[in-house]
CSV table of C-alpha atoms in Angstrom, one decimal:
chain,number,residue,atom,x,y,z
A,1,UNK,CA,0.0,0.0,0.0
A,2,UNK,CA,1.8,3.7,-0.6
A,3,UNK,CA,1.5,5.8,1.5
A,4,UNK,CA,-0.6,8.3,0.8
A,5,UNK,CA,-3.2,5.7,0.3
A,6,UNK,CA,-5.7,4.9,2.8
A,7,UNK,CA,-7.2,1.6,3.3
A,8,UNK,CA,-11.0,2.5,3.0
A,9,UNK,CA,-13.4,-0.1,4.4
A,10,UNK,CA,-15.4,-2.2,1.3
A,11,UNK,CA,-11.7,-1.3,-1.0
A,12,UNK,CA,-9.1,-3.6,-0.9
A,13,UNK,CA,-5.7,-2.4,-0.3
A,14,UNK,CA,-3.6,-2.1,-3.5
A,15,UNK,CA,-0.9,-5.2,-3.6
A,16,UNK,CA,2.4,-4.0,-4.2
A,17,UNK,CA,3.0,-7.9,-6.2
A,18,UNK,CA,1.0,-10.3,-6.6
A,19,UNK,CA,-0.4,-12.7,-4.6
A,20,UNK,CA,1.2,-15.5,-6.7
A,21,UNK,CA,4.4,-13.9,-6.3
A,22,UNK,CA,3.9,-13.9,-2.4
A,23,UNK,CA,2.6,-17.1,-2.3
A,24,UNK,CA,5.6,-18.8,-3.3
A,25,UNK,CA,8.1,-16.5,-1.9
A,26,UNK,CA,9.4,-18.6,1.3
A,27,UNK,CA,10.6,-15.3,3.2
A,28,UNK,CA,6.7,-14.0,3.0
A,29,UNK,CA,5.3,-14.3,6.2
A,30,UNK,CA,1.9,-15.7,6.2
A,31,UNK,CA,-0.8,-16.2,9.5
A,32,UNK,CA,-1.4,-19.8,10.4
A,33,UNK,CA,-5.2,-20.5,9.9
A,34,UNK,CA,-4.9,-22.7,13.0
A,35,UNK,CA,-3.2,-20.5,15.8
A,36,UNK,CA,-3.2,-16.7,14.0
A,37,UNK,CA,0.8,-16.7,14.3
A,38,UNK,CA,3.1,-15.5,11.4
A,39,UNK,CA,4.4,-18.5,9.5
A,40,UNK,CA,6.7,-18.3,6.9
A,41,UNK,CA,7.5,-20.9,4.4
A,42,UNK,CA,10.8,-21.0,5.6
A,43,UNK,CA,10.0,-22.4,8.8
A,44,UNK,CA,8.8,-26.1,9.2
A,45,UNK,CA,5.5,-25.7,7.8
A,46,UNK,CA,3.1,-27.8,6.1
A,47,UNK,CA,1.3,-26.5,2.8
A,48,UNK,CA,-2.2,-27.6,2.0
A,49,UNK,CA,-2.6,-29.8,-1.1
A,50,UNK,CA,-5.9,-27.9,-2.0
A,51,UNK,CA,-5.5,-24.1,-1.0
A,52,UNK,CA,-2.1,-24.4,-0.6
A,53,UNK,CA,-2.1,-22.9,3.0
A,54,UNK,CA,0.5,-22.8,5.2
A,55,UNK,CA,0.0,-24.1,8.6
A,56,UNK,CA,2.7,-25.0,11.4
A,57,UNK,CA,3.4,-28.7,11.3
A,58,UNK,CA,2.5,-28.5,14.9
A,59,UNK,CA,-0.9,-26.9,13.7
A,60,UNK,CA,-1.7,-29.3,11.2
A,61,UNK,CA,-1.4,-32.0,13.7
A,62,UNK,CA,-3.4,-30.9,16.0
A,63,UNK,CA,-6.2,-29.5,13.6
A,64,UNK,CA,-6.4,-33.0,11.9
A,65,UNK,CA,-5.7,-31.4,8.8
A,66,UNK,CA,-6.2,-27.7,6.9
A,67,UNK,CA,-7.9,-25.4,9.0
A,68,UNK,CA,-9.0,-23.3,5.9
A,69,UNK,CA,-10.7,-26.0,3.9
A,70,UNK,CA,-10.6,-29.2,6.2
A,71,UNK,CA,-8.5,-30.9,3.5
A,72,UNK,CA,-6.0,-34.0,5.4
A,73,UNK,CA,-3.1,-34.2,2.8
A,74,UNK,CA,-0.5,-32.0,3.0
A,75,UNK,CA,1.8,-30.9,0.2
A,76,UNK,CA,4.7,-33.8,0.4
A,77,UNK,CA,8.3,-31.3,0.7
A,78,UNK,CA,10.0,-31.8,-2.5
A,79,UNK,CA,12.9,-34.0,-0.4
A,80,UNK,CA,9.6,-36.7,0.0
A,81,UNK,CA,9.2,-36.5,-3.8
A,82,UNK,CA,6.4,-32.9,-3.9
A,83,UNK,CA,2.9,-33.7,-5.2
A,84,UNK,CA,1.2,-31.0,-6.9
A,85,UNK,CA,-2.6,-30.1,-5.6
A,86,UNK,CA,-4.1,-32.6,-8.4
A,87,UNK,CA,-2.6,-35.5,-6.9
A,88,UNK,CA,-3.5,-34.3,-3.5
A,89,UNK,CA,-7.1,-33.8,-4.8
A,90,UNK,CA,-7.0,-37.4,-6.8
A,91,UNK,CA,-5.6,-39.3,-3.6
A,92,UNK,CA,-8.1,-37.6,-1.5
A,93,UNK,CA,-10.9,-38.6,-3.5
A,94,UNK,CA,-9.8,-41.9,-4.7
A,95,UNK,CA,-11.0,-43.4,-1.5
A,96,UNK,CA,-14.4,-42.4,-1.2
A,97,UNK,CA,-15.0,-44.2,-5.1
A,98,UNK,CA,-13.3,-47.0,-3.5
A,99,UNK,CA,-15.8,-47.0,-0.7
A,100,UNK,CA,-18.9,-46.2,-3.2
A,101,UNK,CA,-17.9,-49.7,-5.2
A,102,UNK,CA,-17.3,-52.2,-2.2
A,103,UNK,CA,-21.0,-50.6,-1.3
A,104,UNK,CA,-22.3,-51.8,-4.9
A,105,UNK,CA,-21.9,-55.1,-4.6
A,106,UNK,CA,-24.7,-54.9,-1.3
A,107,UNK,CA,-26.5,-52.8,-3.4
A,108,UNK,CA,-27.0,-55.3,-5.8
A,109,UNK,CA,-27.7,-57.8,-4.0
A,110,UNK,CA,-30.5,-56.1,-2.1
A,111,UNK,CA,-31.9,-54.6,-5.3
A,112,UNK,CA,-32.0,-58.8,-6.7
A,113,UNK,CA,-33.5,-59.8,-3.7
A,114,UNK,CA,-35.9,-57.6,-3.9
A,115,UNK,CA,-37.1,-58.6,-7.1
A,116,UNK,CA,-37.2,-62.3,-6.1
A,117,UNK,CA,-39.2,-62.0,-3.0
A,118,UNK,CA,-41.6,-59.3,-5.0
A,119,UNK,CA,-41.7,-61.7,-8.5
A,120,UNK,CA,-41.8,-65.1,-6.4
A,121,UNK,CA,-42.9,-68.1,-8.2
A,122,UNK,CA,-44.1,-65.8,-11.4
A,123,UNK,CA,-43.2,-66.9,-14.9
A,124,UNK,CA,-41.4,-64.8,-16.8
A,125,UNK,CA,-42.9,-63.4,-19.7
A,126,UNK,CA,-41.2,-63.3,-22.8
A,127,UNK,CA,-38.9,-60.4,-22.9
A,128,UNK,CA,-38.9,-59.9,-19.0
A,129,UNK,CA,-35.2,-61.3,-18.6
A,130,UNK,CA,-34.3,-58.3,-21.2
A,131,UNK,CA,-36.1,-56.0,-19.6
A,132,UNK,CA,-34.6,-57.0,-16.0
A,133,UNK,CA,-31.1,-56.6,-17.3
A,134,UNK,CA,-31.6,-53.6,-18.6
A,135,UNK,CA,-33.3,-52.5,-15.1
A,136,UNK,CA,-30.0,-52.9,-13.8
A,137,UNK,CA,-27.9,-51.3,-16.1
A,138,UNK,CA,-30.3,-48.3,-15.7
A,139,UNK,CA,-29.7,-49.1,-12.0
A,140,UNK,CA,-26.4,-48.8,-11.9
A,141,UNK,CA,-25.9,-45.9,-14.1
A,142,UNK,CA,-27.9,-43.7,-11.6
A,143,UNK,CA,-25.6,-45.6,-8.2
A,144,UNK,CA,-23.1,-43.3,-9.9
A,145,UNK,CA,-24.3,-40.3,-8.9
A,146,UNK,CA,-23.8,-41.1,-5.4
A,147,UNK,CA,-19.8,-41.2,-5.4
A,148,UNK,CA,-20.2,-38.3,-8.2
A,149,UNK,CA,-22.0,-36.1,-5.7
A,150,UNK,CA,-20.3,-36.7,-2.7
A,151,UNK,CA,-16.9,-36.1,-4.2
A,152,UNK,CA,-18.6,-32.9,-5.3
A,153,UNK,CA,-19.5,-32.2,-1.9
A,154,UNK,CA,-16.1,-32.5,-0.1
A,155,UNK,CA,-14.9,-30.2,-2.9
A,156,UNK,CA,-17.5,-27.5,-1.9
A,157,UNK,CA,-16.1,-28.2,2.2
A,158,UNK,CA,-18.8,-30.2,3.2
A,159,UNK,CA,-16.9,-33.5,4.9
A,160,UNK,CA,-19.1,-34.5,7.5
A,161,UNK,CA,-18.7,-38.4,7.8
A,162,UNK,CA,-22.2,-39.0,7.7
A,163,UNK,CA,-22.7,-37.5,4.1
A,164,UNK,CA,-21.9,-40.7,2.0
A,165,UNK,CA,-24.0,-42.9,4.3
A,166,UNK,CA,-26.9,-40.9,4.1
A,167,UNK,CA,-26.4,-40.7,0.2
A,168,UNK,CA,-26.1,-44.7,0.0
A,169,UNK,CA,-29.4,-45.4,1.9
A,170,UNK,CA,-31.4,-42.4,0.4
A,171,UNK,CA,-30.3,-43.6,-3.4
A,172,UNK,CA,-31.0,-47.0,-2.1
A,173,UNK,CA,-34.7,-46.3,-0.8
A,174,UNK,CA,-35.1,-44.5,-4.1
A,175,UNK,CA,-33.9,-47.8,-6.2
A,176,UNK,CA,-35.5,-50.1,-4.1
A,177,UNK,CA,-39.0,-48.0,-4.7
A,178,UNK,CA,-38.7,-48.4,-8.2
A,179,UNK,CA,-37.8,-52.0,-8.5
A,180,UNK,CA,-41.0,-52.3,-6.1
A,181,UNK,CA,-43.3,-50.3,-8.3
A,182,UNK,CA,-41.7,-52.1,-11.5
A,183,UNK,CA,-42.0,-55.4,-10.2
A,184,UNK,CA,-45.8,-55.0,-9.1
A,185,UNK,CA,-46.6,-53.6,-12.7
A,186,UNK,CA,-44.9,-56.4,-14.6
């Protein structure tokens, strides 16, 4: 800011570089999110891997993680081999779609069963095995949206563990009152 400009509230003070500049310089002080104290990059810090953050290492242990945007993977120091944010973001996500497709297989299942118990003893009519298949695909197309929205979610901040639960039984409710209704009208 020069100096014979005043910081007005509602305007922004005038950067004398920019913030890319100061992000990456390591003798630019910034304030921990976690404890308010200047920390420079040149102290032992850890960076966030999604809003690249700095945070005392003792900080980001104690917050579990970025107190900014509640991501848990820091940047790796480029002695540990550096990851850039993507990877970060990737790694981070890469579990929950691992979690969304062990929960397909009971998804499945329940979905089948369902049928089986509603169709009983019925014979099939011709064409019905067709169109059961392609229930399924149909089926399984729309699971997807469940690992597709939560991972949207946790990019928006919201990472409260109950999120993909509550997705997997609400999407399953919704499948299995389908399957119910199609089973009665077949």
């Amino acid at each position: 800011m020069s100096a014979p400009e005043k910081h007005l509230p509602g305007k922004p003070p005038t950067a004398t570089r920019s913030d890319a500049e100061a992000r990456h310089d390591p003798g630019t002080a910034t304030r921990c999110p976690f404890c308010h104290d200047s920390c420079a990059a040149s102290e032992d810090v850890r960076v966030c891997s999604r809003c690249l953050t700095r945070h005392h290492t003792a900080c980001w242990g104690e917050g579990h993680g970025c107190a900014s945007c509640g991501a848990s993977e820091p940047l790796a120091r480029l002695s540990e081999g550096g990851v850039t944010p993507a990877k970060g973001f990737f790694a981070e996500h890469k579990q929950v779609l691992l979690r969304w497709e062990l929960l397909r297989i009971p998804y499945n299942l329940i979905l089948f069963g369902l049928c089986g118990v509603m169709l009983g003893g019925q014979v099939l009519k011709p064409g019905m095995f067709l169109e059961g298949v392609f229930a399924a695909l149909v089926a399984n197309v729309c699971y997807t949206l469940g690992p597709g929205l939560e991972v949207y979610l946790r990019t928006l901040g919201v990472r409260q563990r109950w999120v993909g639960p509550a997705l997997f039984v609400a999407g399953l409710l919704f499948s299995m009152l389908v399957t119910a209704m199609a089973c009665l009208l077949s």
